[in-house]
CSV table of C-alpha atoms in Angstrom, one decimal:
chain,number,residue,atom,x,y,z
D,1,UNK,CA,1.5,16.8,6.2
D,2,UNK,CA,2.2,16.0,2.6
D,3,UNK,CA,4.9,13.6,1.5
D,4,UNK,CA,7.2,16.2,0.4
D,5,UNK,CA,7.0,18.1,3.6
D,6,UNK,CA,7.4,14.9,6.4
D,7,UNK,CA,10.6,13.7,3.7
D,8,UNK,CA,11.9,17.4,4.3
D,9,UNK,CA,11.8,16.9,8.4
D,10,UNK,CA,12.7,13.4,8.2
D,11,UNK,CA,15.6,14.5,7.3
D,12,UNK,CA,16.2,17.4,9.2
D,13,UNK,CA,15.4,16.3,12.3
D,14,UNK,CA,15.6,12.9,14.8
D,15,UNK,CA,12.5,11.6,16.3
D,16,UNK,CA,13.2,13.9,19.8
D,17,UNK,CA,11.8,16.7,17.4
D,18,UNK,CA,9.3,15.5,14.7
D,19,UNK,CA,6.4,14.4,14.3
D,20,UNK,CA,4.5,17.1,16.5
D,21,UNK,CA,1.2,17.4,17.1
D,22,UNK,CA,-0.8,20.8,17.1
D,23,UNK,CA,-3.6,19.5,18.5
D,24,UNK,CA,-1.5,18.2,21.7
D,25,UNK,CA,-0.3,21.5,21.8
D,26,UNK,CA,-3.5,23.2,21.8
D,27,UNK,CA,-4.8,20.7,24.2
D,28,UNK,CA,-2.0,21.5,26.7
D,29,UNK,CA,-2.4,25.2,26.5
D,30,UNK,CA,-6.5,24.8,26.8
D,31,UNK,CA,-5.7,22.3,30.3
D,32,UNK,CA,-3.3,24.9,31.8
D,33,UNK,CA,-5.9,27.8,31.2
D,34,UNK,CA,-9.1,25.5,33.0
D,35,UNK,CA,-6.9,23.7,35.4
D,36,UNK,CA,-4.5,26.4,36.5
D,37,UNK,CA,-1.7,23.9,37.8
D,38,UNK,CA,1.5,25.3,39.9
D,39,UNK,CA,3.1,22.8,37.6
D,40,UNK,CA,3.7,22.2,33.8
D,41,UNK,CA,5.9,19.1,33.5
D,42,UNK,CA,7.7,17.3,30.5
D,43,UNK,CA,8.3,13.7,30.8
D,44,UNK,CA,11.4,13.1,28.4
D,45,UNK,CA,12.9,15.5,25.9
D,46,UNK,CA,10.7,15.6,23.1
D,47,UNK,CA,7.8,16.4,25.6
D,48,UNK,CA,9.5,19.9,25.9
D,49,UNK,CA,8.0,21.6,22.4
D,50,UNK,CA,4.4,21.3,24.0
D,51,UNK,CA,5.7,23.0,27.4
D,52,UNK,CA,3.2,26.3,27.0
D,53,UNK,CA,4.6,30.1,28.3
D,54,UNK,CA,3.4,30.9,31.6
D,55,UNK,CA,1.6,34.4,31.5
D,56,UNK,CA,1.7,37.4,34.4
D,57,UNK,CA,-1.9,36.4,35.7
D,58,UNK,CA,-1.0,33.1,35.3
D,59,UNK,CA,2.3,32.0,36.9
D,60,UNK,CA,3.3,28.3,37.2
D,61,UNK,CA,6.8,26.5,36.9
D,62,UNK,CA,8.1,24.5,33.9
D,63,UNK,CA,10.0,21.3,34.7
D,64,UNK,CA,11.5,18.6,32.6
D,65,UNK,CA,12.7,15.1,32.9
D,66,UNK,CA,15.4,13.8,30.5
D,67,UNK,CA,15.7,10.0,30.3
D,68,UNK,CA,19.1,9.7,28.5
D,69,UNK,CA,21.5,12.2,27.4
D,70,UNK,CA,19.8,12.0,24.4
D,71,UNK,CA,22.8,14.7,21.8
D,72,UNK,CA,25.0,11.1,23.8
D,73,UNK,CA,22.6,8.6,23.0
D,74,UNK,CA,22.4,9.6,18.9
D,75,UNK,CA,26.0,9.8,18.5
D,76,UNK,CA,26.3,6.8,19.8
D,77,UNK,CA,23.1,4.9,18.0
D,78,UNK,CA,22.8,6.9,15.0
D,79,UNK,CA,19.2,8.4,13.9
D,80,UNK,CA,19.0,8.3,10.3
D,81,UNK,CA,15.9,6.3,8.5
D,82,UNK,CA,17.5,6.0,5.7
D,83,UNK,CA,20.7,4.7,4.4
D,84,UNK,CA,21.4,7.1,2.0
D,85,UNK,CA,23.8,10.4,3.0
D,86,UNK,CA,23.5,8.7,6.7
D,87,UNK,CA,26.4,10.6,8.0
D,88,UNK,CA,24.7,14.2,6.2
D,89,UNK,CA,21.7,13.4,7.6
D,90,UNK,CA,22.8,12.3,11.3
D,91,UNK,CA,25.2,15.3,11.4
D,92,UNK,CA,22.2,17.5,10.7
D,93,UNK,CA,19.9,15.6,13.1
D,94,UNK,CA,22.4,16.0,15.6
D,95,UNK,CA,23.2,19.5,15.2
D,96,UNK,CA,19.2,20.4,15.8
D,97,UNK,CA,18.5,18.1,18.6
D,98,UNK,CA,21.9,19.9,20.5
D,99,UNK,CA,20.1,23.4,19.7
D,100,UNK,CA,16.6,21.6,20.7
D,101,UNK,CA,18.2,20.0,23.5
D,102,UNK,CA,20.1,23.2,25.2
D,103,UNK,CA,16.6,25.4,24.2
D,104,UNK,CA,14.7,22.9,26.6
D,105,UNK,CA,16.7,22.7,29.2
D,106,UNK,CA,18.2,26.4,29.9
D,107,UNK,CA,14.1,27.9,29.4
D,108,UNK,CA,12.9,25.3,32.3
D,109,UNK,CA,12.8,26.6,35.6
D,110,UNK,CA,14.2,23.0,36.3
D,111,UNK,CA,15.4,20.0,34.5
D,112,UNK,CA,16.0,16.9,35.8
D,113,UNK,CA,18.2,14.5,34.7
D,114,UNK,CA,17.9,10.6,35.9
D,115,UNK,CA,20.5,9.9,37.5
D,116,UNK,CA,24.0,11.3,39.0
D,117,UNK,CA,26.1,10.1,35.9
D,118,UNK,CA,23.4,12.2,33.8
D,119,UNK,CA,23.4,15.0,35.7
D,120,UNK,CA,27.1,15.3,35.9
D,121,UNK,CA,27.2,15.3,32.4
D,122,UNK,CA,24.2,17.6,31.4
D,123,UNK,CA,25.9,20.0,33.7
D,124,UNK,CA,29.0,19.6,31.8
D,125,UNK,CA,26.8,20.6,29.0
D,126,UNK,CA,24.5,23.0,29.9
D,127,UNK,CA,25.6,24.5,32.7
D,128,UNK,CA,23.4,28.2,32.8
D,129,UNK,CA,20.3,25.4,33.4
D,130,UNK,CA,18.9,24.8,36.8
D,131,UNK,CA,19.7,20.7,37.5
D,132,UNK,CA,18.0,18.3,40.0
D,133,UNK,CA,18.2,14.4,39.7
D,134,UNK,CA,15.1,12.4,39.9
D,135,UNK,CA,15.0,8.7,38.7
D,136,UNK,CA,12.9,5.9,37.7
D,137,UNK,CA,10.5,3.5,39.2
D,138,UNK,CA,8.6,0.6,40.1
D,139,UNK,CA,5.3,0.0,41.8
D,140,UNK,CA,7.4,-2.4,44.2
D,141,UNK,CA,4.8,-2.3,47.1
D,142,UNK,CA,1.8,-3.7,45.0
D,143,UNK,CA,3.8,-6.4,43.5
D,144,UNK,CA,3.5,-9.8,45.7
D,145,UNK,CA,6.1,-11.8,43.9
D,146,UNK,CA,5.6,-15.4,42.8
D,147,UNK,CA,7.6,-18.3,44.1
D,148,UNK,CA,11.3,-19.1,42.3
D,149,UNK,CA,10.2,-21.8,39.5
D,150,UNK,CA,12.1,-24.8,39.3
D,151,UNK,CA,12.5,-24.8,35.6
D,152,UNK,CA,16.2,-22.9,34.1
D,153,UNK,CA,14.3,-20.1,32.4
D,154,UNK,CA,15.5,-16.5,31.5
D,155,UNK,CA,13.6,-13.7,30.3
D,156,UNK,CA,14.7,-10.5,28.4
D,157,UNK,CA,12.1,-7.7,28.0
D,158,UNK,CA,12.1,-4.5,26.3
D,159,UNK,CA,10.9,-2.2,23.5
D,160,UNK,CA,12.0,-4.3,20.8
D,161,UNK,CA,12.2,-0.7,18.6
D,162,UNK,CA,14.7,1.0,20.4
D,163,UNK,CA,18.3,0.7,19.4
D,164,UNK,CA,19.9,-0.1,22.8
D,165,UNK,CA,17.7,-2.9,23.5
D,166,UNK,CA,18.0,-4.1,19.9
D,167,UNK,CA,21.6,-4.3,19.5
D,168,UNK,CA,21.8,-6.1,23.1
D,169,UNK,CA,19.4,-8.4,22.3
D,170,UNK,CA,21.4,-9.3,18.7
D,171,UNK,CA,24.6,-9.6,21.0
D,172,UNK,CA,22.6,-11.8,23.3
D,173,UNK,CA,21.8,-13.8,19.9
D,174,UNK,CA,25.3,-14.0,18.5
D,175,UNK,CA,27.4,-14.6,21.0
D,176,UNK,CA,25.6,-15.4,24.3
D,177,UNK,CA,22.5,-17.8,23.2
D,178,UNK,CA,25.1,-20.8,21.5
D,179,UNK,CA,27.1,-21.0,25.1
D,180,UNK,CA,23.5,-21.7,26.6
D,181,UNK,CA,22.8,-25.4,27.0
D,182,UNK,CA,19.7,-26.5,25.3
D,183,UNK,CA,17.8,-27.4,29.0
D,184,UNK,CA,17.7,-23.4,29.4
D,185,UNK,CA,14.4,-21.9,27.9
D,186,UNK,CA,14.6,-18.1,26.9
D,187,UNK,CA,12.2,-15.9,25.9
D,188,UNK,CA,12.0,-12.2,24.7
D,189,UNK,CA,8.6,-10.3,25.5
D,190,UNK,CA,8.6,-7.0,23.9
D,191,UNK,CA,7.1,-4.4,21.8
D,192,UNK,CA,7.6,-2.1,18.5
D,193,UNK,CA,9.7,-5.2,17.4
D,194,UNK,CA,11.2,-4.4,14.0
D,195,UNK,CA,11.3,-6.5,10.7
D,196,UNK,CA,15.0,-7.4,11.1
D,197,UNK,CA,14.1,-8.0,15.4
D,198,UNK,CA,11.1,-10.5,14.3
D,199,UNK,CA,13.3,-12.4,11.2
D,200,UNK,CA,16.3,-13.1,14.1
D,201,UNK,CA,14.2,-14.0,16.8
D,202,UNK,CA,11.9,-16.6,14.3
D,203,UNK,CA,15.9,-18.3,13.4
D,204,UNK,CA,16.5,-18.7,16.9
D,205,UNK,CA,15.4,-21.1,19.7
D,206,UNK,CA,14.0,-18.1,21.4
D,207,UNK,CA,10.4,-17.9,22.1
D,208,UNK,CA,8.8,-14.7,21.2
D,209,UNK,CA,6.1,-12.8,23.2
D,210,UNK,CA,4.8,-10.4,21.4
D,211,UNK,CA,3.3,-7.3,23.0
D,212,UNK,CA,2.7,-9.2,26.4
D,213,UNK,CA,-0.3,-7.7,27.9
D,214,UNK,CA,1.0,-9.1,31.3
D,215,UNK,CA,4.2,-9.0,32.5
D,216,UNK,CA,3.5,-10.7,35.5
D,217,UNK,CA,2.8,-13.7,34.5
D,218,UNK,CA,6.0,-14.0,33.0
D,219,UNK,CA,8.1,-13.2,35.9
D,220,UNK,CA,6.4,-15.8,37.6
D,221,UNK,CA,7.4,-18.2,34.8
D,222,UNK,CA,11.0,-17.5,34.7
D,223,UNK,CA,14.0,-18.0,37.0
D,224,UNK,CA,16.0,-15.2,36.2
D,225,UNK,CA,16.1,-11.9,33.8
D,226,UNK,CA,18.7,-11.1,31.5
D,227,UNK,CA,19.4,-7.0,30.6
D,228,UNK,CA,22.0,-7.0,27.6
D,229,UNK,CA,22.7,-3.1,27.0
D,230,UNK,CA,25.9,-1.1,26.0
D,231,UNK,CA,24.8,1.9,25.1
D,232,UNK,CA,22.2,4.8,26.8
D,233,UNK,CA,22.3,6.2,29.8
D,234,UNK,CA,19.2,7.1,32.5
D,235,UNK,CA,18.1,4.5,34.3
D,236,UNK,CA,17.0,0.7,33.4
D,237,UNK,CA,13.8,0.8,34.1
D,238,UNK,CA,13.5,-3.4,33.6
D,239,UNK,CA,16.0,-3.9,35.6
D,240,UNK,CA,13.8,-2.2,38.8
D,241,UNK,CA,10.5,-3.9,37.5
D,242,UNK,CA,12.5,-7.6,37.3
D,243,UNK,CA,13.5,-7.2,41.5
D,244,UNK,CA,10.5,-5.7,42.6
D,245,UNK,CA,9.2,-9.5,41.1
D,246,UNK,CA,12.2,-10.6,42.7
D,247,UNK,CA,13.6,-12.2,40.0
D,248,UNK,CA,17.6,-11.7,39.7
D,249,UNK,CA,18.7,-9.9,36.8
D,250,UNK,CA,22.0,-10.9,34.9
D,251,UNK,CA,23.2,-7.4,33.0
D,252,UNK,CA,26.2,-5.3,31.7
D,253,UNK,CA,28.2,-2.3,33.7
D,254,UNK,CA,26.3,-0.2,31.3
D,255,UNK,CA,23.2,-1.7,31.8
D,256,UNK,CA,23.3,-1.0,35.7
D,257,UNK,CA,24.8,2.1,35.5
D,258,UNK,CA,23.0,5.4,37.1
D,259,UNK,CA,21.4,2.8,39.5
D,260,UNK,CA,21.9,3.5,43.2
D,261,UNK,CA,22.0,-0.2,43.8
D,262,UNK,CA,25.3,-2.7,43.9
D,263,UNK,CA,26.1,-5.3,42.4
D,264,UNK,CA,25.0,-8.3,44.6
D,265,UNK,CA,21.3,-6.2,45.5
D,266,UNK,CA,19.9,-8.3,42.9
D,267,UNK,CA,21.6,-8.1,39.8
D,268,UNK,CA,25.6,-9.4,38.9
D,269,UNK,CA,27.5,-8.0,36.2
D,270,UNK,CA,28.6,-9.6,33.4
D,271,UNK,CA,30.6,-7.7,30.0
D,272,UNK,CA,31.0,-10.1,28.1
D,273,UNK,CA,29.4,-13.2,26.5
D,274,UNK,CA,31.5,-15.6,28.2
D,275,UNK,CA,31.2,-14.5,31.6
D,276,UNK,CA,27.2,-13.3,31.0
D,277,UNK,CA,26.3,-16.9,29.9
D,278,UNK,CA,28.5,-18.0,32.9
D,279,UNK,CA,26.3,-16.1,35.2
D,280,UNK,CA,23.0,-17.4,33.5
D,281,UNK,CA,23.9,-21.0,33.7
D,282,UNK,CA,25.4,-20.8,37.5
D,283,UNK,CA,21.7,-19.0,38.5
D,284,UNK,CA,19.7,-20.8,36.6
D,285,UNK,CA,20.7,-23.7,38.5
D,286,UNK,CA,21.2,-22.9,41.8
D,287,UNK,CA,17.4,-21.5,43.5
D,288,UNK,CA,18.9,-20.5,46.7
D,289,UNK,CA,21.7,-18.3,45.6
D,290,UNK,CA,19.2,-16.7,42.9
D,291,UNK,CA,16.5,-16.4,45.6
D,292,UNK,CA,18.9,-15.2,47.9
D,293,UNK,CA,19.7,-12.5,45.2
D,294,UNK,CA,16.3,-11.4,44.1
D,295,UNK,CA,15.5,-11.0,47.7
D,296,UNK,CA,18.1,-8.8,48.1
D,297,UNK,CA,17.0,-6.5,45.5
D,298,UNK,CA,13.5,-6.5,46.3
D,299,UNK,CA,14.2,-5.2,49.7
D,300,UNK,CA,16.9,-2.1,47.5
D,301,UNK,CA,14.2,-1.5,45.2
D,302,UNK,CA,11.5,-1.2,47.6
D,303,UNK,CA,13.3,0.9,50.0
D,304,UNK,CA,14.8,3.3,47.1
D,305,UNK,CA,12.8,2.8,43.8
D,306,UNK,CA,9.2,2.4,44.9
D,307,UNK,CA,7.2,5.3,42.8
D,308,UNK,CA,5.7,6.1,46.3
D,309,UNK,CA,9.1,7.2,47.5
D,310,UNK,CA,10.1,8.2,43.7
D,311,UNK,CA,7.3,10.6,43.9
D,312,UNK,CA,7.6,12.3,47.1
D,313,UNK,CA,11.5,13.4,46.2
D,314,UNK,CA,10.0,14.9,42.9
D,315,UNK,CA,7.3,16.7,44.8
D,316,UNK,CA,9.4,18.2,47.2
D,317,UNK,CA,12.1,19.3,43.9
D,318,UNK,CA,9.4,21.4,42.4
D,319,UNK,CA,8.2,22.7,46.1
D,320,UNK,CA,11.9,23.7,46.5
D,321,UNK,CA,11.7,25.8,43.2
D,322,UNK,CA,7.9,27.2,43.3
D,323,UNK,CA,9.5,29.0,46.5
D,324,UNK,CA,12.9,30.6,44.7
């Protein structure tokens, strides 16, 4: 689109709603006219605009998954690209997505949210939509985890363009990283990573992986994971990938919050920098309790979390409402 014209929605709306694509949209409707599914579904909010209209000689159901309360998640992180008028703009981004958001989820024949702390708040919300909880994943089962290495080694990884993860991992810089003795290696593997993300990680001690095309590998290299995140909601979907390596995971209550796990099946809790780089050191020096740990949450994650068992709840949810 011209300049003019992507300024104009820019500023109108967050990312949930623009850019679209036309020729996904035509693409979708084309599939569903060959194919014929029983099910059109929407992974994640934005997803929703491309959801097509069923027609009488062509009936299916229309489902949605919502990571995040996502009208929570932009007051919370903002959504402006500029600096300019940032409250104008974020007011009016926020008053489309809740009008985008309520449009999605009350015209699906069923929307799930990812966990119980979601749901029990998109109910609160939206409460003339039809609700069922899925969650997130992990392909647990095909992963055969690599010995604990001896070495006091932490990894963080994430998209290193979303806000959440950004603002933990600057927290994790400021005020976690200097109570870290030098002997502990930490490194940050992730993608999308900003400017601002790539000119604080290059003044730190930090090694950088950029766009890792394999995770496993560093699992295997590290001792333990660290998951600093205060904001969001849904499920952390590194925290499940880091056990089904068994690898125990050092996070925030946020950061394990929505999981049907406690603390203890893999992961401790840590909310601030004090205590979280108390936790770090303790692990990273101490293989059996860490083992100990990770082989706890393998066995949660593997039992709860596997996308084999993930998938069979979300096949019998739309089952359930093909026969309403």
């Amino acid at each position: 689109a011209p300049y003019p014209a992507r300024a104009w929605h820019a500023l109108r709306h967050s990312y949930h709603q623009w850019p679209r694509s036309e020729p996904l949209r035509r693409r979708v409707a084309e599939l569903v006219e060959e194919w014929r599914p029983d099910v059109v579904h929407a992974e994640e909010l934005r997803m929703a605009a491309y959801l097509p209209q069923p027609r009488a000689m062509q009936p299916f159901i229309r489902t949605l998954t919502l990571h995040n309360v996502e009208s929570d998640l932009v007051r919370q992180t903002g959504s402006s690209p500029v600096r300019f008028a940032r409250g104008l703009i974020e007011a009016m981004h926020l008053r489309s997505l809740l009008r985008f958001e309520r449009r999605a989820v009350e015209t699906v024949d069923l929307a799930f949210a990812y966990s119980a702390t979601d749901l029990a708040r998109y109910r609160e919300l939206y409460p003339a939509a039809h609700w069922a909880t899925t969650k997130n994943g992990t392909h647990a089962s095909e992963i055969t985890p690599a010995p604990q290495p001896p070495s006091a080694s932490v990894l963080l990884v994430g998209s290193l363009g979303y806000t959440p993860n950004v603002r933990g991992l600057f927290w994790f810089l400021d005020h976690v990283l200097p109570l870290l003795p030098a002997g502990i290696l930490v490194t940050v593997a992730g993608s999308r990573a900003t400017h601002e993300v790539r000119r604080r990680l290059a003044q730190s001690r930090l090694r950088f992986v950029d766009t890792p095309e394999d995770l496993g590998s560093l699992y295997a290299e590290h001792a333990l994971c660290a998951v600093p995140v205060f904001q969001g909601s849904g499920t952390r979907g590194k925290i499940l990938e880091a056990l089904a390596y068994e690898r125990a995971v050092v996070t925030t209550s946020p950061g394990a919050a929505g999981l049907d796990l406690a603390e203890g099946e893999g992961f401790v809790l840590a909310d601030d920098a004090e205590r979280f780089a108390d936790a770090i050191r303790r692990l990273a020096h101490a293989p059996q309790e860490r083992g100990a740990l990770a082989r706890r949450g393998r066995e949660a994650v593997l039992l709860r979390y596997d996308w084999s068992i993930v998938a069979a709840e979300l096949v019998a949810a739309w089952s359930a409402c093909a026969s309403r």
